[in-house]
Amino acid sequence: MLIIGVDSATWDVILPNIDRLPNFKRLMEEGEYSTIHLNQKPWSPEVWCSMFTGLTPEEHGHHDFVVDGEIVRREDIKAEFIWDLLDRAGVSVKALNVPFIVPPYNFNVDFTPVAGGVPVEVDELLEEIEKVTEKALEVLRNDKPEVFIVAYTALDKLSHLHWGEPVLVDFYEKVDEAIGKLLPYDDEVLVISDHGFCDYDAAPIRTLPRRTPKGEIKGDHHPDAILIKKNIPCDITQPIDVFRCIKARYLGD
Amino acid sequence: MKKNYVTISIPRELYEKVAEMIKDTGFRSPTEFIIFTLRLLLMERSERKVIEGLRALGYLKEE
């Protein structure tokens, strides 16, 4: 099973530009796609953690990348992730660049994050897409784990500062291209985002400040996330269903 | 596991200052102290970059 996380991906960009996104398009045609209407705050550390622990934010207790001035580490989160369970059960599993913490988390993969794990500039974001894809291909070609989870964060970071600008669609194309390189390696594929994005003033939930030292924040997180699945017969309506789906598929319950 | 090391030259005067400074500190050698200090310096820089990046994106609220 190949799970590709695309932080902040939204149908509001994908659908109007679908002809520029051939790999999203093909996967949507070969599988099925829907919107996940989050019943939790559209906040990356919480949602990615929920997605791979099967726990609500109240249960896993992880709410922010930084707490009391300290960067939160994996060991600060008192919860087991799906890769922990799979690994213990002898199911080969790897995870790459999963952004519930910063730098993003890797399991059974040796990967040096781009720009310390928080790429901000356009060239750093491009490098992240390239480096993550390169490492993902290395894993898929050489190791072929039963379960491989890989995540791209560039669209989220770009959306914060460049929502509504043409460069954002250019980056959706880059992510589409990257996904296209990974798809041939598995017949069971899940592409999912942790939340969507929208104009700043249109956000139903405020998660970001209006300004930062970098300038104006152009958009904010939206509770509608994307889901595309191919040959995965699970019902996934919330992020925690991803954990349950993988667990049921490989651990039987 | 075999480790890879490289040799770095520093001024003898600096090395001797470090050797004097680490007496009774628990560091077994100037080399051990220098490696520790470099790792700390790099870790702090990377953490600073993380914090700056998160602040730029709006993940950290301004005071």
PDB file of C-alpha atoms in Angstrom:
ATOM      1  CA  MET A   1       0.000   0.000   0.000  1.00  0.00           C
ATOM      2  CA  LEU A   2       1.309   3.404  -0.982  1.00  0.00           C
ATOM      3  CA  ILE A   3       0.026   6.360   0.967  1.00  0.00           C
ATOM      4  CA  ILE A   4       0.942   9.767  -0.427  1.00  0.00           C
ATOM      5  CA  GLY A   5       0.204  12.714   1.807  1.00  0.00           C
ATOM      6  CA  VAL A   6      -0.044  16.122   0.193  1.00  0.00           C
ATOM      7  CA  ASP A   7      -0.252  18.733   2.897  1.00  0.00           C
ATOM      8  CA  SER A   8      -2.948  21.304   2.182  1.00  0.00           C
ATOM      9  CA  ALA A   9      -4.041  19.901  -1.195  1.00  0.00           C
ATOM     10  CA  THR A  10      -7.505  21.118  -2.110  1.00  0.00           C
ATOM     11  CA  TRP A  11     -10.046  20.301  -4.829  1.00  0.00           C
ATOM     12  CA  ASP A  12     -10.428  24.059  -5.232  1.00  0.00           C
ATOM     13  CA  VAL A  13      -7.089  24.095  -7.057  1.00  0.00           C
ATOM     14  CA  ILE A  14      -7.009  20.560  -8.457  1.00  0.00           C
ATOM     15  CA  LEU A  15     -10.384  20.445 -10.209  1.00  0.00           C
ATOM     16  CA  PRO A  16     -10.179  23.772 -12.091  1.00  0.00           C
ATOM     17  CA  ASN A  17      -6.670  22.839 -13.220  1.00  0.00           C
ATOM     18  CA  ILE A  18      -7.185  19.119 -13.752  1.00  0.00           C
ATOM     19  CA  ASP A  19      -5.949  19.234 -17.331  1.00  0.00           C
ATOM     20  CA  ARG A  20      -2.595  20.417 -16.019  1.00  0.00           C
ATOM     21  CA  LEU A  21      -2.513  17.559 -13.473  1.00  0.00           C
ATOM     22  CA  PRO A  22      -2.543  14.340 -15.539  1.00  0.00           C
ATOM     23  CA  ASN A  23      -1.478  12.028 -12.720  1.00  0.00           C
ATOM     24  CA  PHE A  24      -4.112  13.282 -10.310  1.00  0.00           C
ATOM     25  CA  LYS A  25      -6.586  12.952 -13.171  1.00  0.00           C
ATOM     26  CA  ARG A  26      -5.625   9.409 -14.054  1.00  0.00           C
ATOM     27  CA  LEU A  27      -5.670   8.261 -10.439  1.00  0.00           C
ATOM     28  CA  MET A  28      -9.093   9.828  -9.945  1.00  0.00           C
ATOM     29  CA  GLU A  29     -10.361   7.999 -13.028  1.00  0.00           C
ATOM     30  CA  GLU A  30      -8.824   4.676 -12.064  1.00  0.00           C
ATOM     31  CA  GLY A  31      -9.963   4.912  -8.460  1.00  0.00           C
ATOM     32  CA  GLU A  32     -12.444   7.043  -6.591  1.00  0.00           C
ATOM     33  CA  TYR A  33     -12.178  10.450  -5.020  1.00  0.00           C
ATOM     34  CA  SER A  34     -14.003  12.436  -2.408  1.00  0.00           C
ATOM     35  CA  THR A  35     -13.754  15.280   0.054  1.00  0.00           C
ATOM     36  CA  ILE A  36     -12.898  14.704   3.677  1.00  0.00           C
ATOM     37  CA  HIS A  37     -14.873  17.225   5.725  1.00  0.00           C
ATOM     38  CA  LEU A  38     -12.692  17.375   8.797  1.00  0.00           C
ATOM     39  CA  ASN A  39     -14.399  17.093  12.146  1.00  0.00           C
ATOM     40  CA  GLN A  40     -11.225  18.332  13.769  1.00  0.00           C
ATOM     41  CA  LYS A  41      -9.249  21.552  13.493  1.00  0.00           C
ATOM     42  CA  PRO A  42      -7.482  21.802  10.103  1.00  0.00           C
ATOM     43  CA  TRP A  43      -4.068  21.979  11.763  1.00  0.00           C
ATOM     44  CA  SER A  44      -1.227  19.920  10.378  1.00  0.00           C
ATOM     45  CA  PRO A  45       0.465  18.621  13.549  1.00  0.00           C
ATOM     46  CA  GLU A  46      -2.878  17.436  14.900  1.00  0.00           C
ATOM     47  CA  VAL A  47      -4.271  15.967  11.694  1.00  0.00           C
ATOM     48  CA  TRP A  48      -1.178  14.099  10.513  1.00  0.00           C
ATOM     49  CA  CYS A  49      -0.817  12.696  13.998  1.00  0.00           C
ATOM     50  CA  SER A  50      -4.472  11.614  14.031  1.00  0.00           C
ATOM     51  CA  MET A  51      -4.113  10.086  10.592  1.00  0.00           C
ATOM     52  CA  PHE A  52      -1.329   7.755  11.635  1.00  0.00           C
ATOM     53  CA  THR A  53      -2.250   7.057  15.259  1.00  0.00           C
ATOM     54  CA  GLY A  54      -5.996   6.626  14.822  1.00  0.00           C
ATOM     55  CA  LEU A  55      -6.493   8.985  17.742  1.00  0.00           C
ATOM     56  CA  THR A  56      -8.213  12.333  18.077  1.00  0.00           C
ATOM     57  CA  PRO A  57      -6.070  15.328  19.107  1.00  0.00           C
ATOM     58  CA  GLU A  58      -7.497  15.047  22.604  1.00  0.00           C
ATOM     59  CA  GLU A  59      -6.330  11.440  22.731  1.00  0.00           C
ATOM     60  CA  HIS A  60      -2.855  11.775  21.201  1.00  0.00           C
ATOM     61  CA  GLY A  61      -2.201  15.124  22.881  1.00  0.00           C
ATOM     62  CA  HIS A  62      -0.085  16.562  20.086  1.00  0.00           C
ATOM     63  CA  HIS A  63      -1.253  20.028  19.112  1.00  0.00           C
ATOM     64  CA  ASP A  64       1.661  22.138  17.920  1.00  0.00           C
ATOM     65  CA  PHE A  65       5.095  21.936  16.358  1.00  0.00           C
ATOM     66  CA  VAL A  66       6.550  24.040  19.195  1.00  0.00           C
ATOM     67  CA  VAL A  67       5.426  23.952  22.809  1.00  0.00           C
ATOM     68  CA  ASP A  68       6.782  26.364  25.415  1.00  0.00           C
ATOM     69  CA  GLY A  69       9.575  27.315  23.052  1.00  0.00           C
ATOM     70  CA  GLU A  70      10.675  23.734  22.541  1.00  0.00           C
ATOM     71  CA  ILE A  71      10.379  21.898  19.228  1.00  0.00           C
ATOM     72  CA  VAL A  72       8.219  18.824  19.807  1.00  0.00           C
ATOM     73  CA  ARG A  73      10.000  15.522  19.128  1.00  0.00           C
ATOM     74  CA  ARG A  74       8.498  12.149  18.232  1.00  0.00           C
ATOM     75  CA  GLU A  75       9.299  10.845  21.691  1.00  0.00           C
ATOM     76  CA  ASP A  76       7.255  13.648  23.247  1.00  0.00           C
ATOM     77  CA  ILE A  77       4.113  12.139  21.700  1.00  0.00           C
ATOM     78  CA  LYS A  78       2.818   9.333  23.879  1.00  0.00           C
ATOM     79  CA  ALA A  79       1.075   7.405  21.162  1.00  0.00           C
ATOM     80  CA  GLU A  80       1.889   4.531  18.853  1.00  0.00           C
ATOM     81  CA  PHE A  81       1.867   5.189  15.165  1.00  0.00           C
ATOM     82  CA  ILE A  82       0.739   2.703  12.551  1.00  0.00           C
ATOM     83  CA  TRP A  83       4.328   2.102  11.510  1.00  0.00           C
ATOM     84  CA  ASP A  84       5.202   1.100  15.084  1.00  0.00           C
ATOM     85  CA  LEU A  85       2.420  -1.488  15.082  1.00  0.00           C
ATOM     86  CA  LEU A  86       3.193  -2.815  11.629  1.00  0.00           C
ATOM     87  CA  ASP A  87       6.899  -3.054  12.322  1.00  0.00           C
ATOM     88  CA  ARG A  88       6.301  -4.960  15.541  1.00  0.00           C
ATOM     89  CA  ALA A  89       4.053  -7.364  13.676  1.00  0.00           C
ATOM     90  CA  GLY A  90       6.723  -8.005  11.074  1.00  0.00           C
ATOM     91  CA  VAL A  91       5.074  -6.047   8.260  1.00  0.00           C
ATOM     92  CA  SER A  92       7.684  -4.126   6.307  1.00  0.00           C
ATOM     93  CA  VAL A  93       6.895  -0.433   6.576  1.00  0.00           C
ATOM     94  CA  LYS A  94       8.633   2.836   5.877  1.00  0.00           C
ATOM     95  CA  ALA A  95       7.551   6.434   6.335  1.00  0.00           C
ATOM     96  CA  LEU A  96       9.149   9.464   4.740  1.00  0.00           C
ATOM     97  CA  ASN A  97       8.747  13.142   5.522  1.00  0.00           C
ATOM     98  CA  VAL A  98       5.550  12.894   7.569  1.00  0.00           C
ATOM     99  CA  PRO A  99       4.907  16.411   8.887  1.00  0.00           C
ATOM    100  CA  PHE A 100       3.246  15.897  12.238  1.00  0.00           C
ATOM    101  CA  ILE A 101       6.471  17.300  13.691  1.00  0.00           C
ATOM    102  CA  VAL A 102       9.294  19.372  12.324  1.00  0.00           C
ATOM    103  CA  PRO A 103      11.596  18.332  10.872  1.00  0.00           C
ATOM    104  CA  PRO A 104       9.140  15.875   9.318  1.00  0.00           C
ATOM    105  CA  TYR A 105       9.375  12.341  10.617  1.00  0.00           C
ATOM    106  CA  ASN A 106      10.953   9.347   8.953  1.00  0.00           C
ATOM    107  CA  PHE A 107      10.554   5.716   9.956  1.00  0.00           C
ATOM    108  CA  ASN A 108      13.055   3.182   8.672  1.00  0.00           C
ATOM    109  CA  VAL A 109      14.262   5.731   6.130  1.00  0.00           C
ATOM    110  CA  ASP A 110      17.492   7.702   6.270  1.00  0.00           C
ATOM    111  CA  PHE A 111      16.606  11.127   4.902  1.00  0.00           C
ATOM    112  CA  THR A 112      18.034  14.561   5.558  1.00  0.00           C
ATOM    113  CA  PRO A 113      15.269  17.143   5.402  1.00  0.00           C
ATOM    114  CA  VAL A 114      15.559  20.141   3.144  1.00  0.00           C
ATOM    115  CA  ALA A 115      16.128  23.497   4.853  1.00  0.00           C
ATOM    116  CA  GLY A 116      16.116  21.936   8.289  1.00  0.00           C
ATOM    117  CA  GLY A 117      12.670  20.512   7.690  1.00  0.00           C
ATOM    118  CA  VAL A 118      10.908  23.838   7.177  1.00  0.00           C
ATOM    119  CA  PRO A 119      11.506  24.959   3.600  1.00  0.00           C
ATOM    120  CA  VAL A 120       9.997  28.377   2.996  1.00  0.00           C
ATOM    121  CA  GLU A 121      11.549  29.879  -0.117  1.00  0.00           C
ATOM    122  CA  VAL A 122      10.373  28.740  -3.539  1.00  0.00           C
ATOM    123  CA  ASP A 123      13.710  27.123  -4.365  1.00  0.00           C
ATOM    124  CA  GLU A 124      13.685  25.236  -1.044  1.00  0.00           C
ATOM    125  CA  LEU A 125      10.149  23.996  -1.678  1.00  0.00           C
ATOM    126  CA  LEU A 126      11.121  22.797  -5.117  1.00  0.00           C
ATOM    127  CA  GLU A 127      14.128  21.051  -3.642  1.00  0.00           C
ATOM    128  CA  GLU A 128      11.914  19.340  -1.087  1.00  0.00           C
ATOM    129  CA  ILE A 129       9.661  17.921  -3.785  1.00  0.00           C
ATOM    130  CA  GLU A 130      12.679  16.686  -5.718  1.00  0.00           C
ATOM    131  CA  LYS A 131      14.537  15.216  -2.761  1.00  0.00           C
ATOM    132  CA  VAL A 132      11.477  13.521  -1.261  1.00  0.00           C
ATOM    133  CA  THR A 133      10.608  12.008  -4.632  1.00  0.00           C
ATOM    134  CA  GLU A 134      14.166  10.852  -5.179  1.00  0.00           C
ATOM    135  CA  LYS A 135      14.239   9.145  -1.789  1.00  0.00           C
ATOM    136  CA  ALA A 136      10.757   7.683  -2.291  1.00  0.00           C
ATOM    137  CA  LEU A 137      11.807   6.140  -5.584  1.00  0.00           C
ATOM    138  CA  GLU A 138      14.888   4.703  -3.940  1.00  0.00           C
ATOM    139  CA  VAL A 139      12.698   3.090  -1.296  1.00  0.00           C
ATOM    140  CA  LEU A 140      10.134   1.790  -3.777  1.00  0.00           C
ATOM    141  CA  ARG A 141      12.757   0.383  -6.137  1.00  0.00           C
ATOM    142  CA  ASN A 142      15.156  -1.116  -3.636  1.00  0.00           C
ATOM    143  CA  ASP A 143      13.171  -1.968  -0.517  1.00  0.00           C
ATOM    144  CA  LYS A 144       9.570  -2.386  -1.707  1.00  0.00           C
ATOM    145  CA  PRO A 145       7.994  -2.220   1.772  1.00  0.00           C
ATOM    146  CA  GLU A 146       4.485  -3.579   2.180  1.00  0.00           C
ATOM    147  CA  VAL A 147       3.420  -0.154   3.405  1.00  0.00           C
ATOM    148  CA  PHE A 148       5.081   3.062   2.363  1.00  0.00           C
ATOM    149  CA  ILE A 149       3.934   6.456   3.587  1.00  0.00           C
ATOM    150  CA  VAL A 150       5.406   9.563   1.998  1.00  0.00           C
ATOM    151  CA  ALA A 151       4.333  13.167   2.360  1.00  0.00           C
ATOM    152  CA  TYR A 152       4.873  16.408   0.503  1.00  0.00           C
ATOM    153  CA  THR A 153       4.624  19.692   2.393  1.00  0.00           C
ATOM    154  CA  ALA A 154       5.484  22.248  -0.281  1.00  0.00           C
ATOM    155  CA  LEU A 155       1.914  23.116  -1.267  1.00  0.00           C
ATOM    156  CA  ASP A 156       1.022  24.063   2.289  1.00  0.00           C
ATOM    157  CA  LYS A 157       3.989  26.344   2.764  1.00  0.00           C
ATOM    158  CA  LEU A 158       3.493  27.916  -0.629  1.00  0.00           C
ATOM    159  CA  SER A 159      -0.221  28.395   0.037  1.00  0.00           C
ATOM    160  CA  HIS A 160       0.486  30.292   3.238  1.00  0.00           C
ATOM    161  CA  LEU A 161       2.460  32.962   1.417  1.00  0.00           C
ATOM    162  CA  HIS A 162       1.310  32.664  -2.210  1.00  0.00           C
ATOM    163  CA  TRP A 163      -2.331  31.524  -2.156  1.00  0.00           C
ATOM    164  CA  GLY A 164      -4.123  32.719  -5.253  1.00  0.00           C
ATOM    165  CA  GLU A 165      -0.940  33.280  -7.258  1.00  0.00           C
ATOM    166  CA  PRO A 166      -0.063  31.414 -10.460  1.00  0.00           C
ATOM    167  CA  VAL A 167       3.046  29.901  -8.849  1.00  0.00           C
ATOM    168  CA  LEU A 168       0.803  27.758  -6.643  1.00  0.00           C
ATOM    169  CA  VAL A 169      -0.658  25.937  -9.635  1.00  0.00           C
ATOM    170  CA  ASP A 170       2.863  25.513 -10.978  1.00  0.00           C
ATOM    171  CA  PHE A 171       3.704  23.723  -7.752  1.00  0.00           C
ATOM    172  CA  TYR A 172       0.595  21.556  -7.941  1.00  0.00           C
ATOM    173  CA  GLU A 173       2.003  20.499 -11.327  1.00  0.00           C
ATOM    174  CA  LYS A 174       5.321  19.660  -9.677  1.00  0.00           C
ATOM    175  CA  VAL A 175       3.583  17.545  -7.055  1.00  0.00           C
ATOM    176  CA  ASP A 176       1.460  15.906  -9.751  1.00  0.00           C
ATOM    177  CA  GLU A 177       4.617  15.031 -11.631  1.00  0.00           C
ATOM    178  CA  ALA A 178       6.187  13.638  -8.469  1.00  0.00           C
ATOM    179  CA  ILE A 179       3.144  11.512  -7.691  1.00  0.00           C
ATOM    180  CA  GLY A 180       3.225  10.226 -11.242  1.00  0.00           C
ATOM    181  CA  LYS A 181       6.687   8.819 -10.655  1.00  0.00           C
ATOM    182  CA  LEU A 182       5.544   6.881  -7.592  1.00  0.00           C
ATOM    183  CA  LEU A 183       2.257   5.462  -8.864  1.00  0.00           C
ATOM    184  CA  PRO A 184       3.739   2.653 -11.005  1.00  0.00           C
ATOM    185  CA  TYR A 185       5.129   1.015  -7.873  1.00  0.00           C
ATOM    186  CA  ASP A 186       1.883   0.009  -6.179  1.00  0.00           C
ATOM    187  CA  ASP A 187      -1.646  -0.957  -7.163  1.00  0.00           C
ATOM    188  CA  GLU A 188      -3.102   0.083  -3.823  1.00  0.00           C
ATOM    189  CA  VAL A 189      -2.770   3.832  -3.560  1.00  0.00           C
ATOM    190  CA  LEU A 190      -4.123   6.478  -1.251  1.00  0.00           C
ATOM    191  CA  VAL A 191      -3.559  10.191  -1.843  1.00  0.00           C
ATOM    192  CA  ILE A 192      -4.761  12.380   0.983  1.00  0.00           C
ATOM    193  CA  SER A 193      -4.341  15.838   2.392  1.00  0.00           C
ATOM    194  CA  ASP A 194      -4.586  16.903   6.020  1.00  0.00           C
ATOM    195  CA  HIS A 195      -6.724  19.955   5.195  1.00  0.00           C
ATOM    196  CA  GLY A 196      -7.507  22.256   2.327  1.00  0.00           C
ATOM    197  CA  PHE A 197      -6.871  25.936   1.851  1.00  0.00           C
ATOM    198  CA  CYS A 198      -8.822  29.070   0.988  1.00  0.00           C
ATOM    199  CA  ASP A 199      -8.721  32.851   0.901  1.00  0.00           C
ATOM    200  CA  TYR A 200      -7.741  34.213   4.294  1.00  0.00           C
ATOM    201  CA  ASP A 201     -10.997  36.026   4.939  1.00  0.00           C
ATOM    202  CA  ALA A 202     -13.076  33.085   3.716  1.00  0.00           C
ATOM    203  CA  ALA A 203     -11.655  30.573   6.168  1.00  0.00           C
ATOM    204  CA  PRO A 204     -14.380  29.103   8.391  1.00  0.00           C
ATOM    205  CA  ILE A 205     -11.767  28.465  11.072  1.00  0.00           C
ATOM    206  CA  ARG A 206      -8.918  30.854  11.801  1.00  0.00           C
ATOM    207  CA  THR A 207      -5.634  28.994  12.201  1.00  0.00           C
ATOM    208  CA  LEU A 208      -3.020  31.454  10.957  1.00  0.00           C
ATOM    209  CA  PRO A 209      -2.146  35.062  11.828  1.00  0.00           C
ATOM    210  CA  ARG A 210      -2.725  37.843   9.302  1.00  0.00           C
ATOM    211  CA  ARG A 211       0.949  38.737   9.096  1.00  0.00           C
ATOM    212  CA  THR A 212       4.290  37.228   9.920  1.00  0.00           C
ATOM    213  CA  PRO A 213       7.879  38.515   9.639  1.00  0.00           C
ATOM    214  CA  LYS A 214       7.735  37.158   6.078  1.00  0.00           C
ATOM    215  CA  GLY A 215       4.759  39.293   5.139  1.00  0.00           C
ATOM    216  CA  GLU A 216       1.051  38.850   4.634  1.00  0.00           C
ATOM    217  CA  ILE A 217      -0.471  35.396   4.940  1.00  0.00           C
ATOM    218  CA  LYS A 218      -2.583  35.049   1.803  1.00  0.00           C
ATOM    219  CA  GLY A 219      -4.846  32.198   2.810  1.00  0.00           C
ATOM    220  CA  ASP A 220      -5.790  29.972   5.691  1.00  0.00           C
ATOM    221  CA  HIS A 221      -6.412  26.317   6.323  1.00  0.00           C
ATOM    222  CA  HIS A 222      -9.808  24.924   5.301  1.00  0.00           C
ATOM    223  CA  PRO A 223     -11.465  21.851   6.798  1.00  0.00           C
ATOM    224  CA  ASP A 224     -12.112  20.217   3.389  1.00  0.00           C
ATOM    225  CA  ALA A 225      -9.291  17.837   2.508  1.00  0.00           C
ATOM    226  CA  ILE A 226      -8.861  15.626  -0.544  1.00  0.00           C
ATOM    227  CA  LEU A 227      -9.004  11.858  -0.745  1.00  0.00           C
ATOM    228  CA  ILE A 228      -8.203   9.678  -3.744  1.00  0.00           C
ATOM    229  CA  LYS A 229      -8.022   5.929  -3.371  1.00  0.00           C
ATOM    230  CA  LYS A 230      -7.368   3.131  -5.791  1.00  0.00           C
ATOM    231  CA  ASN A 231      -7.952  -0.517  -4.881  1.00  0.00           C
ATOM    232  CA  ILE A 232      -8.420   0.364  -1.227  1.00  0.00           C
ATOM    233  CA  PRO A 233     -11.875  -0.795  -0.151  1.00  0.00           C
ATOM    234  CA  CYS A 234     -11.950   1.035   3.191  1.00  0.00           C
ATOM    235  CA  ASP A 235     -14.365   3.789   4.068  1.00  0.00           C
ATOM    236  CA  ILE A 236     -12.304   6.858   4.836  1.00  0.00           C
ATOM    237  CA  THR A 237     -14.281   9.881   5.919  1.00  0.00           C
ATOM    238  CA  GLN A 238     -11.911  11.255   8.576  1.00  0.00           C
ATOM    239  CA  PRO A 239      -8.106  11.165   8.988  1.00  0.00           C
ATOM    240  CA  ILE A 240      -8.280   8.580  11.765  1.00  0.00           C
ATOM    241  CA  ASP A 241      -9.891   6.181   9.289  1.00  0.00           C
ATOM    242  CA  VAL A 242      -6.532   5.937   7.484  1.00  0.00           C
ATOM    243  CA  PHE A 243      -4.967   4.325  10.542  1.00  0.00           C
ATOM    244  CA  ARG A 244      -7.940   1.993  10.919  1.00  0.00           C
ATOM    245  CA  CYS A 245      -7.797   1.072   7.235  1.00  0.00           C
ATOM    246  CA  ILE A 246      -4.120   0.170   7.286  1.00  0.00           C
ATOM    247  CA  LYS A 247      -4.484  -1.706  10.577  1.00  0.00           C
ATOM    248  CA  ALA A 248      -7.446  -3.727   9.312  1.00  0.00           C
ATOM    249  CA  ARG A 249      -5.665  -4.538   6.065  1.00  0.00           C
ATOM    250  CA  TYR A 250      -2.434  -5.765   7.646  1.00  0.00           C
ATOM    251  CA  LEU A 251      -3.209  -6.631  11.250  1.00  0.00           C
ATOM    252  CA  GLY A 252      -6.678  -7.989  10.837  1.00  0.00           C
ATOM    253  CA  ASP A 253      -8.824  -5.752  12.998  1.00  0.00           C
TER     254      ASP A 253
ATOM    255  CA  MET B   1      30.432  -0.318  13.154  1.00  0.00           C
ATOM    256  CA  LYS B   2      33.315   1.396  11.430  1.00  0.00           C
ATOM    257  CA  LYS B   3      33.106   5.177  11.738  1.00  0.00           C
ATOM    258  CA  ASN B   4      34.429   7.679   9.252  1.00  0.00           C
ATOM    259  CA  TYR B   5      36.592  10.491  10.557  1.00  0.00           C
ATOM    260  CA  VAL B   6      38.385  13.347   8.891  1.00  0.00           C
ATOM    261  CA  THR B   7      41.410  15.178  10.245  1.00  0.00           C
ATOM    262  CA  ILE B   8      41.076  18.900  10.892  1.00  0.00           C
ATOM    263  CA  SER B   9      43.952  21.201  11.787  1.00  0.00           C
ATOM    264  CA  ILE B  10      43.544  23.888  14.427  1.00  0.00           C
ATOM    265  CA  PRO B  11      46.183  26.251  15.860  1.00  0.00           C
ATOM    266  CA  ARG B  12      48.202  24.551  18.592  1.00  0.00           C
ATOM    267  CA  GLU B  13      47.587  27.532  20.880  1.00  0.00           C
ATOM    268  CA  LEU B  14      43.826  26.969  20.578  1.00  0.00           C
ATOM    269  CA  TYR B  15      44.167  23.239  21.198  1.00  0.00           C
ATOM    270  CA  GLU B  16      46.220  23.874  24.350  1.00  0.00           C
ATOM    271  CA  LYS B  17      43.654  26.386  25.605  1.00  0.00           C
ATOM    272  CA  VAL B  18      40.929  23.785  25.165  1.00  0.00           C
ATOM    273  CA  ALA B  19      43.054  21.161  26.936  1.00  0.00           C
ATOM    274  CA  GLU B  20      43.494  23.500  29.902  1.00  0.00           C
ATOM    275  CA  MET B  21      39.811  24.460  29.949  1.00  0.00           C
ATOM    276  CA  ILE B  22      38.488  20.907  30.055  1.00  0.00           C
ATOM    277  CA  LYS B  23      40.529  19.786  33.032  1.00  0.00           C
ATOM    278  CA  ASP B  24      38.209  18.256  35.632  1.00  0.00           C
ATOM    279  CA  THR B  25      35.170  18.687  33.402  1.00  0.00           C
ATOM    280  CA  GLY B  26      34.534  15.076  32.392  1.00  0.00           C
ATOM    281  CA  PHE B  27      35.706  15.541  28.824  1.00  0.00           C
ATOM    282  CA  ARG B  28      38.416  12.968  28.239  1.00  0.00           C
ATOM    283  CA  SER B  29      40.240  14.935  25.559  1.00  0.00           C
ATOM    284  CA  PRO B  30      40.186  18.214  23.612  1.00  0.00           C
ATOM    285  CA  THR B  31      38.962  16.204  20.634  1.00  0.00           C
ATOM    286  CA  GLU B  32      35.952  14.956  22.535  1.00  0.00           C
ATOM    287  CA  PHE B  33      35.127  18.489  23.680  1.00  0.00           C
ATOM    288  CA  ILE B  34      35.534  19.939  20.177  1.00  0.00           C
ATOM    289  CA  ILE B  35      33.242  17.290  18.631  1.00  0.00           C
ATOM    290  CA  PHE B  36      30.643  17.890  21.342  1.00  0.00           C
ATOM    291  CA  THR B  37      30.749  21.657  20.853  1.00  0.00           C
ATOM    292  CA  LEU B  38      30.425  21.441  17.083  1.00  0.00           C
ATOM    293  CA  ARG B  39      27.436  19.117  17.332  1.00  0.00           C
ATOM    294  CA  LEU B  40      25.803  21.480  19.781  1.00  0.00           C
ATOM    295  CA  LEU B  41      26.465  24.461  17.552  1.00  0.00           C
ATOM    296  CA  LEU B  42      24.997  22.724  14.518  1.00  0.00           C
ATOM    297  CA  MET B  43      21.972  21.523  16.415  1.00  0.00           C
ATOM    298  CA  GLU B  44      21.211  24.962  17.695  1.00  0.00           C
ATOM    299  CA  ARG B  45      21.527  26.494  14.227  1.00  0.00           C
ATOM    300  CA  SER B  46      19.169  23.945  12.734  1.00  0.00           C
ATOM    301  CA  GLU B  47      16.699  24.497  15.526  1.00  0.00           C
ATOM    302  CA  ARG B  48      16.946  28.232  15.005  1.00  0.00           C
ATOM    303  CA  LYS B  49      16.171  27.725  11.317  1.00  0.00           C
ATOM    304  CA  VAL B  50      13.162  25.605  12.193  1.00  0.00           C
ATOM    305  CA  ILE B  51      11.787  28.242  14.541  1.00  0.00           C
ATOM    306  CA  GLU B  52      12.370  31.025  12.011  1.00  0.00           C
ATOM    307  CA  GLY B  53      10.674  29.021   9.298  1.00  0.00           C
ATOM    308  CA  LEU B  54       7.656  28.206  11.421  1.00  0.00           C
ATOM    309  CA  ARG B  55       7.334  31.846  12.429  1.00  0.00           C
ATOM    310  CA  ALA B  56       7.548  32.981   8.794  1.00  0.00           C
ATOM    311  CA  LEU B  57       4.723  30.614   7.863  1.00  0.00           C
ATOM    312  CA  GLY B  58       2.515  31.644  10.744  1.00  0.00           C
ATOM    313  CA  TYR B  59       2.774  28.465  12.745  1.00  0.00           C
ATOM    314  CA  LEU B  60       4.107  30.389  15.729  1.00  0.00           C
ATOM    315  CA  LYS B  61       1.997  33.248  16.994  1.00  0.00           C
ATOM    316  CA  GLU B  62       3.762  36.575  17.348  1.00  0.00           C
ATOM    317  CA  GLU B  63       3.982  37.827  20.930  1.00  0.00           C
TER     318      GLU B  63
END
